[in-house]
XYZ file of N, CA and C in Angstrom:
765
model
N 42.779 -135.261 -234.232
C 42.039 -134.192 -233.903
C 41.965 -133.984 -235.560
N 40.936 -133.631 -236.044
C 40.682 -133.478 -237.507
C 41.231 -132.092 -237.440
N 42.063 -131.863 -238.820
C 42.630 -130.166 -238.598
C 41.043 -129.849 -239.865
N 40.722 -128.528 -239.530
C 39.544 -127.385 -240.388
C 40.325 -126.763 -241.179
N 39.571 -127.231 -242.482
C 40.437 -125.979 -243.983
C 39.388 -125.152 -243.951
N 39.626 -124.514 -244.880
C 38.984 -123.548 -245.012
C 39.007 -123.424 -246.881
N 37.582 -123.313 -247.439
C 38.113 -124.131 -249.472
C 37.265 -122.540 -249.899
N 37.880 -122.495 -250.875
C 37.089 -121.675 -252.110
C 37.414 -122.282 -253.605
N 36.283 -122.137 -253.902
C 35.399 -123.065 -255.198
C 34.746 -121.994 -255.684
N 35.345 -121.924 -257.303
C 34.406 -121.551 -258.315
C 33.386 -122.243 -258.610
N 31.665 -121.594 -258.655
C 30.233 -122.501 -259.415
C 30.134 -121.754 -260.320
N 29.362 -122.633 -261.572
C 28.812 -121.604 -262.568
C 27.482 -121.607 -262.232
N 26.631 -120.755 -261.703
C 25.317 -119.688 -261.508
C 24.257 -119.772 -262.660
N 25.134 -120.309 -264.442
C 23.351 -120.731 -264.894
C 23.278 -121.752 -264.518
N 24.114 -123.149 -264.816
C 23.641 -124.323 -264.175
C 23.095 -124.470 -263.406
N 23.543 -124.701 -262.370
C 23.840 -123.849 -260.834
C 21.625 -123.828 -260.854
N 21.120 -122.787 -261.312
C 20.018 -122.509 -261.135
C 19.487 -122.945 -261.972
N 19.492 -124.062 -263.721
C 19.221 -124.562 -263.923
C 18.704 -125.626 -263.508
N 19.601 -126.160 -262.749
C 19.585 -127.930 -261.859
C 18.461 -127.771 -261.100
N 18.545 -126.604 -259.694
C 17.648 -126.076 -258.828
C 16.147 -126.044 -258.941
N 15.678 -126.127 -260.952
C 14.779 -125.618 -261.705
C 13.943 -127.202 -262.169
N 15.037 -128.154 -262.312
C 14.658 -129.261 -262.769
C 14.665 -130.674 -261.407
N 14.992 -130.225 -260.456
C 14.818 -131.006 -258.825
C 13.612 -130.453 -258.670
N 13.487 -128.994 -258.962
C 12.092 -127.958 -258.059
C 12.234 -128.180 -256.636
N 13.206 -127.872 -256.480
C 13.739 -127.023 -255.768
C 13.695 -125.633 -255.953
N 13.757 -124.790 -257.173
C 13.899 -123.274 -257.296
C 13.049 -121.775 -256.099
N 13.493 -121.416 -256.267
C 15.014 -120.633 -256.420
C 15.929 -120.864 -255.678
N 15.871 -121.615 -254.936
C 16.120 -121.870 -252.923
C 17.615 -122.759 -253.427
N 18.621 -122.213 -254.049
C 19.534 -121.929 -254.890
C 20.643 -122.847 -253.815
N 20.298 -122.234 -252.256
C 21.385 -123.116 -250.758
C 21.083 -125.257 -250.847
N 19.763 -125.397 -251.311
C 18.931 -126.445 -250.888
C 19.874 -127.322 -252.095
N 20.214 -126.216 -253.397
C 20.423 -127.253 -255.251
C 22.343 -127.529 -254.455
N 22.622 -126.773 -253.479
C 24.315 -126.835 -253.442
C 24.581 -127.290 -252.066
N 23.083 -127.867 -251.363
C 23.466 -128.571 -250.631
C 23.044 -130.034 -251.201
N 22.353 -130.552 -252.204
C 21.765 -131.982 -252.515
C 23.615 -132.589 -253.701
N 24.240 -130.889 -254.620
C 25.239 -131.658 -254.848
C 26.408 -131.426 -254.377
N 27.140 -130.586 -253.637
C 28.279 -130.712 -252.187
C 28.113 -132.176 -251.865
N 26.748 -132.375 -251.193
C 26.601 -134.075 -250.572
C 27.210 -135.055 -251.872
N 26.733 -134.981 -252.955
C 26.929 -136.137 -253.996
C 28.675 -136.291 -254.258
N 28.974 -134.663 -254.710
C 30.075 -134.420 -255.190
C 30.975 -135.249 -254.131
N 31.173 -134.491 -252.921
C 32.576 -134.509 -252.039
C 31.437 -135.588 -250.721
N 30.816 -135.914 -250.377
C 30.219 -136.296 -249.022
C 29.550 -135.331 -248.172
N 28.180 -136.549 -248.015
C 27.009 -135.686 -246.873
C 27.788 -135.107 -245.673
N 27.561 -133.778 -245.988
C 28.431 -132.250 -244.337
C 29.884 -132.795 -244.405
N 30.360 -132.938 -246.530
C 31.751 -132.554 -246.295
C 31.919 -131.390 -246.147
N 31.044 -131.257 -246.531
C 31.802 -128.806 -247.078
C 30.457 -128.158 -246.776
N 30.264 -128.254 -245.216
C 29.471 -127.452 -244.060
C 30.086 -126.443 -242.644
N 29.593 -125.707 -242.441
C 28.731 -125.196 -243.411
C 29.457 -123.882 -245.057
N 28.367 -123.475 -245.819
C 29.089 -122.987 -246.986
C 28.326 -122.154 -246.413
N 29.340 -120.682 -247.773
C 28.378 -120.073 -248.245
C 28.664 -119.125 -249.439
N 27.900 -119.164 -250.246
C 28.164 -118.897 -252.198
C 27.822 -117.265 -252.211
N 28.751 -116.954 -252.515
C 28.982 -115.084 -253.118
C 28.841 -114.876 -254.475
N 27.909 -114.754 -254.633
C 27.344 -113.540 -256.021
C 28.593 -112.882 -256.743
N 28.734 -113.644 -257.933
C 30.419 -112.207 -258.927
C 29.622 -110.712 -258.621
N 30.332 -110.183 -258.779
C 29.680 -108.796 -259.295
C 29.414 -108.635 -261.090
N 28.104 -107.966 -260.633
C 28.055 -107.406 -262.310
C 27.611 -108.177 -263.272
N 26.409 -108.723 -262.781
C 25.794 -110.118 -263.372
C 27.071 -111.045 -263.981
N 27.842 -111.231 -263.194
C 28.903 -112.844 -263.575
C 28.074 -113.944 -263.973
N 28.897 -114.549 -264.079
C 27.789 -116.282 -264.613
C 28.493 -116.816 -263.594
N 29.536 -116.845 -262.488
C 30.401 -117.350 -261.778
C 30.559 -116.610 -260.481
N 29.731 -117.382 -259.432
C 29.854 -116.854 -257.886
C 31.143 -117.603 -257.270
N 31.411 -117.340 -256.309
C 32.653 -118.671 -255.782
C 31.665 -119.282 -254.196
N 32.297 -120.504 -254.001
C 31.429 -121.079 -253.059
C 32.787 -121.314 -252.019
N 32.588 -120.493 -250.299
C 33.335 -120.992 -249.345
C 32.718 -121.437 -248.468
N 33.547 -122.510 -247.780
C 32.761 -123.546 -246.847
C 34.014 -123.976 -246.159
N 33.659 -124.271 -244.830
C 34.900 -125.157 -244.009
C 34.356 -127.054 -244.906
N 35.597 -127.868 -244.078
C 35.880 -128.884 -244.114
C 36.694 -129.457 -243.058
N 36.484 -130.799 -243.032
C 37.470 -131.558 -242.655
C 38.654 -132.152 -242.963
N 38.183 -132.476 -244.551
C 38.794 -132.865 -245.506
C 39.891 -131.983 -246.013
N 41.005 -133.252 -246.134
C 41.754 -132.646 -246.887
C 41.261 -132.454 -248.685
N 42.010 -131.980 -249.155
C 42.406 -131.168 -250.767
C 41.779 -132.749 -251.480
N 43.615 -133.780 -251.535
C 43.569 -134.896 -252.051
C 42.248 -135.430 -252.133
N 41.429 -135.819 -250.374
C 40.405 -136.009 -250.344
C 40.010 -136.188 -251.089
N 39.451 -134.466 -251.295
C 37.814 -134.039 -251.262
C 38.363 -134.133 -253.290
N 39.138 -134.174 -253.532
C 39.224 -134.317 -255.604
C 39.290 -135.961 -255.904
N 39.308 -136.388 -254.873
C 39.696 -137.812 -254.963
C 37.775 -138.622 -255.250
N 36.927 -137.521 -254.451
C 35.440 -138.382 -254.058
C 34.959 -137.761 -255.479
N 34.855 -136.530 -255.701
C 34.363 -135.618 -256.915
C 34.944 -136.745 -258.131
N 36.401 -136.644 -258.607
C 36.747 -137.360 -259.344
C 35.936 -138.854 -259.823
N 36.139 -139.580 -258.156
C 35.766 -141.166 -258.800
C 34.178 -141.296 -258.422
N 33.137 -140.566 -258.045
C 32.119 -140.504 -257.367
C 30.617 -140.246 -257.945
N 31.360 -138.515 -258.040
C 30.331 -137.084 -258.303
C 29.644 -137.640 -259.948
N 28.207 -137.115 -259.911
C 28.048 -137.959 -260.770
C 28.130 -136.422 -262.177
N 28.004 -136.065 -263.132
C 29.092 -135.917 -263.830
C 27.973 -133.969 -263.914
N 26.784 -134.253 -264.071
C 26.024 -132.936 -264.255
C 26.295 -132.004 -263.098
N 26.192 -132.842 -261.856
C 26.792 -131.691 -260.373
C 27.930 -131.113 -260.952
N 28.747 -132.547 -260.717
C 30.245 -132.264 -260.933
C 30.733 -130.620 -261.619
N 29.177 -131.122 -263.294
C 30.140 -130.001 -263.974
C 30.137 -128.167 -263.470
N 28.718 -128.135 -262.163
C 28.892 -126.877 -261.453
C 29.822 -126.046 -260.663
N 30.952 -126.803 -260.611
C 32.626 -126.608 -259.839
C 33.543 -126.456 -260.449
N 34.299 -125.689 -260.169
C 34.806 -125.881 -261.660
C 36.310 -126.411 -259.943
N 36.988 -127.640 -259.831
C 36.944 -128.500 -259.343
C 39.270 -127.990 -259.401
N 39.405 -128.311 -260.661
C 40.956 -128.424 -261.008
C 41.095 -126.647 -260.257
N 40.319 -126.071 -260.316
C 40.888 -124.330 -258.794
C 40.496 -124.494 -257.614
N 39.973 -125.357 -257.147
C 40.052 -125.904 -255.921
C 41.265 -124.761 -254.943
N 41.021 -123.826 -254.018
C 41.851 -123.427 -253.101
C 41.356 -124.414 -252.021
N 42.049 -124.448 -251.206
C 42.195 -124.625 -249.232
C 43.387 -124.335 -249.109
N 43.210 -124.472 -247.496
C 43.703 -123.648 -246.120
C 43.376 -124.015 -244.877
N 44.395 -125.122 -244.129
C 44.200 -125.136 -243.103
C 43.725 -124.185 -241.453
N 43.055 -123.988 -241.264
C 41.798 -122.706 -239.979
C 43.924 -123.151 -239.812
N 43.655 -122.249 -238.291
C 44.357 -122.174 -237.126
C 44.592 -123.559 -235.856
N 45.073 -124.254 -235.724
C 44.994 -125.170 -234.624
C 44.122 -124.646 -233.392
N 44.675 -123.648 -232.438
C 44.582 -123.121 -231.699
C 44.068 -121.925 -231.627
N 43.133 -121.381 -231.560
C 42.777 -119.921 -230.995
C 43.279 -119.266 -229.839
N 42.978 -117.898 -230.240
C 43.428 -117.565 -228.833
C 42.402 -117.088 -227.506
N 42.257 -117.248 -226.663
C 41.419 -116.186 -226.139
C 41.165 -114.460 -226.039
N 41.103 -113.940 -226.479
C 40.917 -112.586 -226.386
C 40.953 -111.690 -227.908
N 41.320 -112.810 -228.413
C 41.630 -112.514 -229.634
C 40.816 -112.088 -230.420
N 40.344 -110.693 -230.606
C 39.916 -109.512 -231.499
C 39.701 -109.639 -233.268
N 38.432 -109.896 -233.725
C 38.086 -110.545 -235.041
C 36.902 -109.870 -235.923
N 36.898 -109.896 -237.324
C 35.926 -109.252 -237.723
C 35.137 -110.261 -238.931
N 34.132 -109.874 -238.578
C 33.296 -111.325 -239.043
C 32.187 -110.611 -240.400
N 31.648 -111.614 -241.240
C 30.633 -111.143 -242.065
C 29.955 -112.536 -242.127
N 28.353 -112.797 -241.543
C 28.477 -114.122 -241.879
C 26.506 -112.993 -242.351
N 26.459 -114.738 -242.843
C 24.622 -115.115 -243.557
C 24.361 -115.825 -242.493
N 22.558 -115.507 -242.600
C 21.969 -116.079 -241.316
C 20.631 -116.206 -240.834
N 20.027 -117.117 -240.701
C 18.451 -116.776 -240.709
C 18.094 -116.764 -239.301
N 18.140 -115.328 -238.726
C 17.911 -115.141 -237.924
C 16.123 -115.873 -237.008
N 16.104 -116.804 -236.507
C 14.200 -117.372 -236.251
C 15.139 -118.100 -235.195
N 13.853 -117.947 -234.598
C 13.350 -118.244 -233.140
C 12.243 -120.371 -233.203
N 12.567 -121.299 -232.777
C 11.821 -122.266 -232.938
C 10.930 -122.328 -231.160
N 9.794 -122.177 -232.093
C 8.673 -121.812 -230.951
C 8.744 -122.580 -230.371
N 8.378 -122.485 -228.858
C 7.779 -123.667 -227.805
C 6.829 -123.489 -226.970
N 5.474 -122.554 -227.791
C 4.377 -122.274 -227.876
C 4.196 -121.842 -228.604
N 2.406 -121.275 -228.923
C 2.224 -120.781 -229.689
C 1.803 -119.431 -230.196
N 2.217 -118.560 -230.386
C 2.635 -117.470 -230.894
C 1.299 -116.479 -231.572
N -0.122 -116.247 -231.076
C -0.178 -115.143 -231.826
C -0.111 -114.122 -232.729
N -0.725 -113.958 -234.044
C -0.096 -112.359 -235.270
C -0.693 -111.415 -234.240
N -0.080 -109.859 -234.883
C -0.151 -108.807 -234.961
C -2.002 -108.815 -235.217
N -2.820 -108.598 -235.184
C -4.046 -108.715 -236.383
C -3.850 -108.106 -237.600
N -2.739 -107.297 -238.162
C -2.118 -106.656 -239.203
C -1.095 -107.848 -240.117
N -0.605 -108.703 -239.297
C 1.046 -109.182 -239.794
C 0.108 -110.518 -241.562
N 0.240 -109.840 -242.105
C 0.093 -110.183 -242.989
C -1.615 -111.299 -243.461
N -2.842 -110.944 -242.777
C -4.077 -111.373 -242.945
C -4.132 -112.563 -242.289
N -2.816 -113.359 -241.082
C -2.549 -114.528 -240.876
C -4.115 -114.670 -239.916
N -4.390 -116.145 -240.161
C -5.893 -116.269 -239.419
C -6.213 -117.003 -238.190
N -4.596 -117.583 -238.523
C -4.519 -118.396 -236.997
C -3.151 -118.342 -236.384
N -2.692 -118.862 -234.849
C -1.313 -118.453 -234.542
C -0.313 -118.762 -235.261
N 1.410 -118.433 -234.523
C 1.990 -119.699 -235.170
C 2.036 -120.733 -234.416
N 1.931 -121.694 -234.820
C 2.556 -123.140 -233.823
C 3.928 -123.394 -233.547
N 3.053 -124.047 -232.669
C 4.518 -124.283 -231.697
C 5.047 -124.976 -232.254
N 6.824 -125.141 -232.745
C 7.441 -125.904 -232.662
C 7.678 -125.399 -234.810
N 6.663 -123.513 -234.585
C 6.930 -123.479 -236.270
C 9.014 -122.767 -236.256
N 9.560 -122.198 -237.065
C 10.542 -121.599 -237.279
C 9.742 -119.793 -237.275
N 10.273 -119.030 -236.867
C 9.978 -117.491 -236.443
C 10.926 -116.944 -236.548
N 10.759 -115.475 -237.692
C 11.699 -114.348 -238.150
C 12.055 -113.613 -236.274
N 12.965 -113.804 -236.115
C 13.276 -113.365 -233.821
C 12.688 -112.076 -234.312
N 12.796 -111.030 -235.134
C 11.559 -109.974 -234.663
C 10.873 -110.139 -235.155
N 9.746 -110.810 -235.365
C 8.820 -111.044 -234.799
C 8.558 -111.358 -234.052
N 9.214 -112.537 -233.419
C 9.016 -113.212 -232.504
C 9.184 -112.178 -230.824
N 10.446 -111.551 -230.807
C 10.731 -110.682 -229.669
C 9.831 -109.506 -229.686
N 9.357 -109.264 -230.954
C 8.401 -107.688 -230.786
C 6.908 -108.267 -230.655
N 6.467 -109.214 -231.141
C 5.061 -109.401 -230.874
C 4.840 -109.837 -229.287
N 6.062 -109.928 -228.461
C 6.097 -110.265 -226.884
C 6.186 -108.818 -226.539
N 7.162 -108.064 -226.874
C 7.294 -106.959 -226.539
C 5.877 -106.014 -226.460
N 5.623 -106.075 -227.721
C 4.475 -105.380 -228.651
C 3.467 -106.083 -229.095
N 2.238 -106.886 -227.949
C 1.487 -107.796 -228.222
C -0.062 -106.999 -228.537
N -0.296 -105.563 -228.890
C -1.253 -104.533 -229.429
C -0.506 -104.159 -230.455
N 0.287 -104.842 -231.144
C 1.135 -104.156 -232.402
C 2.203 -102.631 -232.105
N 2.873 -102.530 -232.821
C 4.762 -101.440 -232.763
C 3.574 -100.351 -232.080
N 4.080 -99.673 -231.865
C 4.019 -97.881 -231.882
C 4.486 -97.338 -232.927
N 3.694 -96.408 -233.660
C 3.547 -95.935 -234.589
C 5.041 -95.188 -234.582
N 5.125 -94.594 -233.889
C 6.718 -93.625 -233.728
C 7.958 -94.516 -233.319
N 7.974 -96.341 -233.770
C 8.743 -96.831 -233.187
C 9.450 -96.832 -234.729
N 11.507 -97.047 -234.491
C 12.109 -97.467 -235.984
C 12.400 -98.476 -235.828
N 11.767 -99.310 -237.002
C 11.193 -100.488 -236.709
C 12.860 -101.857 -237.467
N 13.436 -100.390 -238.478
C 15.124 -101.017 -238.816
C 15.848 -100.993 -237.735
N 15.446 -100.531 -236.588
C 16.652 -100.721 -235.932
C 16.257 -101.174 -234.903
N 14.969 -101.368 -234.369
C 14.635 -102.694 -234.334
C 14.653 -103.332 -234.591
N 14.632 -104.180 -235.242
C 15.285 -105.526 -235.926
C 16.580 -105.386 -235.831
N 17.678 -104.481 -235.865
C 18.914 -104.545 -235.945
C 19.325 -105.086 -234.587
N 18.497 -104.404 -233.453
C 19.324 -104.368 -231.945
C 18.411 -106.291 -231.822
N 17.735 -106.370 -232.179
C 16.982 -108.113 -232.296
C 17.703 -108.885 -232.494
N 18.073 -109.068 -234.272
C 18.863 -109.652 -234.585
C 20.598 -109.303 -233.818
N 20.814 -108.378 -232.851
C 22.101 -108.609 -232.589
C 22.144 -109.420 -231.710
N 21.144 -109.586 -230.580
C 21.073 -110.052 -228.862
C 20.932 -111.315 -229.353
N 20.586 -111.697 -230.755
C 20.172 -113.447 -230.942
C 21.873 -113.567 -231.492
N 22.163 -113.093 -232.090
C 23.598 -113.247 -232.586
C 23.984 -113.486 -231.639
N 24.323 -112.245 -230.403
C 25.200 -112.528 -229.115
C 24.810 -113.849 -228.301
N 23.181 -114.604 -228.906
C 23.188 -116.021 -228.028
C 23.792 -116.782 -228.078
N 24.090 -116.587 -229.739
C 24.652 -117.917 -230.459
C 25.912 -118.255 -230.281
N 26.301 -116.605 -230.343
C 28.114 -116.661 -230.050
C 28.209 -117.542 -229.034
N 27.561 -117.429 -227.958
C 28.361 -117.455 -226.002
C 28.131 -118.499 -225.979
N 29.180 -119.902 -225.513
C 30.331 -118.826 -225.036
C 31.558 -118.873 -225.708
N 31.449 -119.170 -227.087
C 32.465 -119.408 -227.786
C 33.191 -117.675 -227.983
N 32.483 -116.581 -227.919
C 32.985 -115.288 -228.261
C 32.000 -114.521 -227.315
N 31.956 -113.479 -227.496
C 31.646 -112.272 -227.472
C 31.096 -111.101 -228.416
N 29.841 -110.748 -228.727
C 29.837 -109.965 -229.911
C 30.400 -108.958 -229.340
N 30.640 -107.553 -230.113
C 30.935 -106.255 -229.709
C 29.577 -105.737 -230.370
N 28.279 -104.788 -229.541
C 27.396 -104.431 -230.656
C 27.072 -103.212 -230.882
N 28.428 -102.691 -230.067
C 28.856 -101.156 -231.073
C 29.371 -101.208 -232.688
N 30.007 -102.710 -232.985
C 30.524 -102.470 -233.886
C 29.956 -103.698 -235.141
N 28.429 -103.764 -234.694
C 28.250 -104.602 -235.839
C 26.846 -104.737 -235.806
N 26.339 -104.155 -237.610
C 25.276 -103.865 -238.425
C 24.668 -104.736 -239.090
N 23.403 -104.534 -239.252
C 22.399 -105.685 -239.838
C 22.718 -104.440 -242.184
N 23.528 -105.528 -242.521
C 23.861 -104.690 -244.114
C 23.117 -105.093 -244.897
N 22.221 -106.360 -244.542
C 21.185 -106.190 -245.827
C 20.348 -107.095 -245.059
N 19.071 -107.173 -245.867
C 17.835 -108.344 -245.119
C 17.125 -108.255 -246.527
N 16.133 -109.413 -246.257
C 15.581 -109.687 -247.256
C 14.531 -110.828 -246.527
N 13.094 -110.938 -247.643
C 12.219 -112.820 -246.998
C 12.912 -113.108 -248.526
N 13.381 -114.749 -247.589
C 13.290 -115.702 -248.879
C 12.739 -116.930 -248.825
N 12.314 -117.237 -250.526
C 11.555 -118.641 -250.151
C 12.512 -119.924 -249.937
N 12.229 -120.985 -248.795
C 13.091 -121.558 -248.661
C 12.654 -123.040 -249.393
N 12.890 -124.318 -250.062
C 12.522 -125.394 -249.991
C 13.012 -126.568 -248.629
N 12.015 -126.998 -247.903
C 12.656 -127.959 -247.331
C 11.682 -129.059 -247.047
N 12.336 -130.002 -247.344
C 11.250 -131.494 -247.470
C 10.267 -131.125 -248.779
N 9.497 -131.888 -248.591
C 8.411 -131.627 -249.293
C 7.686 -130.463 -249.263
N 7.874 -129.359 -248.709
C 7.329 -128.305 -248.580
C 8.057 -126.920 -248.533
N 6.888 -125.768 -248.655
C 7.998 -124.583 -248.267
C 7.943 -123.730 -246.903
N 8.877 -122.641 -247.332
C 8.430 -122.014 -246.233
C 9.527 -120.442 -246.377
N 8.854 -119.152 -245.687
C 9.592 -118.055 -245.892
C 10.202 -117.721 -245.023
N 11.820 -117.288 -244.645
C 12.394 -117.294 -243.638
C 13.316 -115.627 -244.062
N 13.784 -115.306 -243.105
C 14.728 -114.252 -242.743
C 15.953 -113.904 -242.998
N 16.690 -113.652 -244.105
C 17.910 -113.852 -245.040
C 18.399 -112.524 -244.338
N 19.373 -112.328 -243.501
C 20.171 -111.296 -242.590
C 21.813 -111.432 -242.894
N 22.541 -110.184 -243.493
C 23.875 -110.408 -243.334
C 24.141 -109.026 -242.254
N 25.123 -109.921 -241.416
C 25.898 -108.732 -240.481
C 27.369 -109.033 -240.348
N 27.858 -107.531 -240.446
C 29.271 -107.105 -240.216
C 29.392 -106.870 -239.157
N 30.694 -107.462 -238.449
C 31.095 -107.157 -236.961
C 32.067 -107.625 -236.415
N 32.250 -107.693 -234.650
C 33.417 -107.531 -234.699
C 32.909 -108.244 -233.677
N 33.653 -109.668 -232.353
C 33.859 -110.602 -231.804
C 35.273 -110.459 -231.190
N 34.820 -111.238 -230.046
C 36.298 -111.530 -229.002
C 36.093 -112.369 -228.702
N 37.523 -113.918 -228.994
C 37.230 -114.811 -228.692
C 37.267 -115.216 -227.033
N 36.081 -115.711 -226.543
C 36.537 -116.351 -225.534
C 36.662 -117.218 -224.983
N 36.430 -118.473 -225.494
C 36.603 -120.082 -225.261
C 37.260 -120.336 -226.484
N 38.595 -120.649 -226.886
C 38.956 -120.677 -227.825
C 38.736 -122.693 -228.210
N 38.178 -123.551 -227.585
C 37.838 -124.470 -228.339
C 36.852 -124.876 -228.889
N 35.716 -123.727 -227.859
C 34.212 -123.110 -228.233
C 34.132 -122.411 -229.770
N 35.268 -121.716 -229.549
C 34.778 -121.444 -230.984
C 35.486 -122.026 -232.218
N 36.574 -122.804 -231.950
C 36.949 -123.232 -233.036
C 35.432 -124.576 -233.589
N 34.645 -124.918 -232.336
C 33.915 -126.122 -232.290
C 32.635 -125.710 -233.569
N 32.837 -123.893 -232.751
C 31.179 -123.189 -234.027
C 31.485 -123.039 -235.206
N 32.827 -122.493 -235.407
C 33.433 -122.331 -236.378
C 33.285 -123.659 -237.375
N 33.010 -124.718 -237.069
C 32.807 -126.173 -238.205
C 31.261 -126.239 -237.805
N 30.422 -125.738 -236.772
C 29.391 -126.122 -237.116
C 28.658 -125.142 -237.424
N 29.133 -124.048 -237.247
C 28.391 -123.103 -238.781
C 27.177 -122.342 -237.312
N 26.487 -120.996 -237.301
C 25.840 -120.328 -236.653
C 24.056 -119.990 -236.601
N 23.204 -120.833 -236.063
C 21.871 -121.061 -236.212
C 21.422 -121.577 -236.519
N 20.214 -121.905 -237.927
C 19.860 -122.653 -238.397
C 20.353 -122.594 -239.635
N 19.936 -124.485 -240.511
C 20.254 -124.472 -241.601
C 21.442 -124.223 -242.116
N 22.481 -124.340 -241.027
C 23.809 -124.915 -241.432
C 24.903 -125.326 -242.903
N 23.001 -126.566 -243.131
C 24.036 -127.700 -244.362
C 23.568 -126.455 -245.463
N 22.876 -125.672 -245.604
C 22.373 -124.555 -246.954
C 23.042 -123.824 -247.248
N 24.068 -123.606 -246.810
C 24.413 -121.714 -247.186
C 24.568 -120.644 -246.082
N 23.829 -121.161 -244.407
C 23.747 -119.411 -243.839
C 24.605 -120.107 -242.726
N 25.392 -119.403 -241.593
C 26.182 -119.767 -240.416
C 26.931 -120.001 -240.863
N 28.027 -119.195 -241.960
C 29.399 -119.915 -241.668
C 29.848 -118.276 -241.616
N 30.835 -118.024 -240.402
C 31.595 -117.277 -240.209
C 32.573 -116.823 -241.071
N 32.775 -116.174 -241.512
C 33.888 -115.604 -242.562
C 34.206 -114.790 -242.087
N 36.098 -114.529 -241.586
C 36.688 -114.240 -240.353
C 37.807 -113.078 -241.571
N 37.697 -111.966 -240.958
C 39.005 -111.151 -241.439
C 39.614 -110.082 -239.956
N 41.032 -109.668 -240.623
C 41.643 -108.468 -239.078
C 40.367 -107.292 -238.974
N 39.849 -107.031 -237.245
C 39.682 -106.306 -236.651
C 40.067 -105.551 -237.302
N 39.460 -104.074 -236.988
C 39.801 -102.968 -237.210
C 41.179 -102.197 -236.315
N 42.377 -101.740 -236.535
C 42.667 -101.278 -235.425
C 44.105 -102.164 -235.325
């Protein structure tokens, strides 16, 4: 069985953004990192991952990721195969890496920090509200749509009541979506889970563009299936885990 490792790697943010523009994927830094990590370390070698920018307009950020490769293999791949312009993005001598636990314990409670895209892929077309961005056509079957929009439109097909707390509804729907994605590996503690950040994000996928909901959730979970939990860490949560989303950053639970 392959041991899962967690790594951290310093990333030069200025060159990253410049290369994203050169490659025609700006402002989608996740798409550029997906390409750079694949060229330097091998396709899917570091996945899922998350880039945390430095504070106070720092010129560097920290990339955290999960990998099945040991550190010597990662360094050897980068040194022998990586294009120099892409390798220059990363502080390879400063690579830090540790093995994750071989066995998780069912019943263990953990805190987490998750950046994700809470979307659903539609099984049938969905007609938008009349005031939803003046769209003339329904969301097509197979489209990836914000969980908030999908569930809110189905609950309130004539539009949201004017007295409804939309931020609270969004948080509730994102928590429900996350609970579905964690099962059966873990049980989400909704009472301690909060939506801490949200924005609309421009993504480049293939030759097209799309707008997606980027959400950051902080909360707690309890492991219910140790094997499934280990597989979920390695796989990531939700969609677009190869592009900087879905990595569970874990820490001790309160108390």
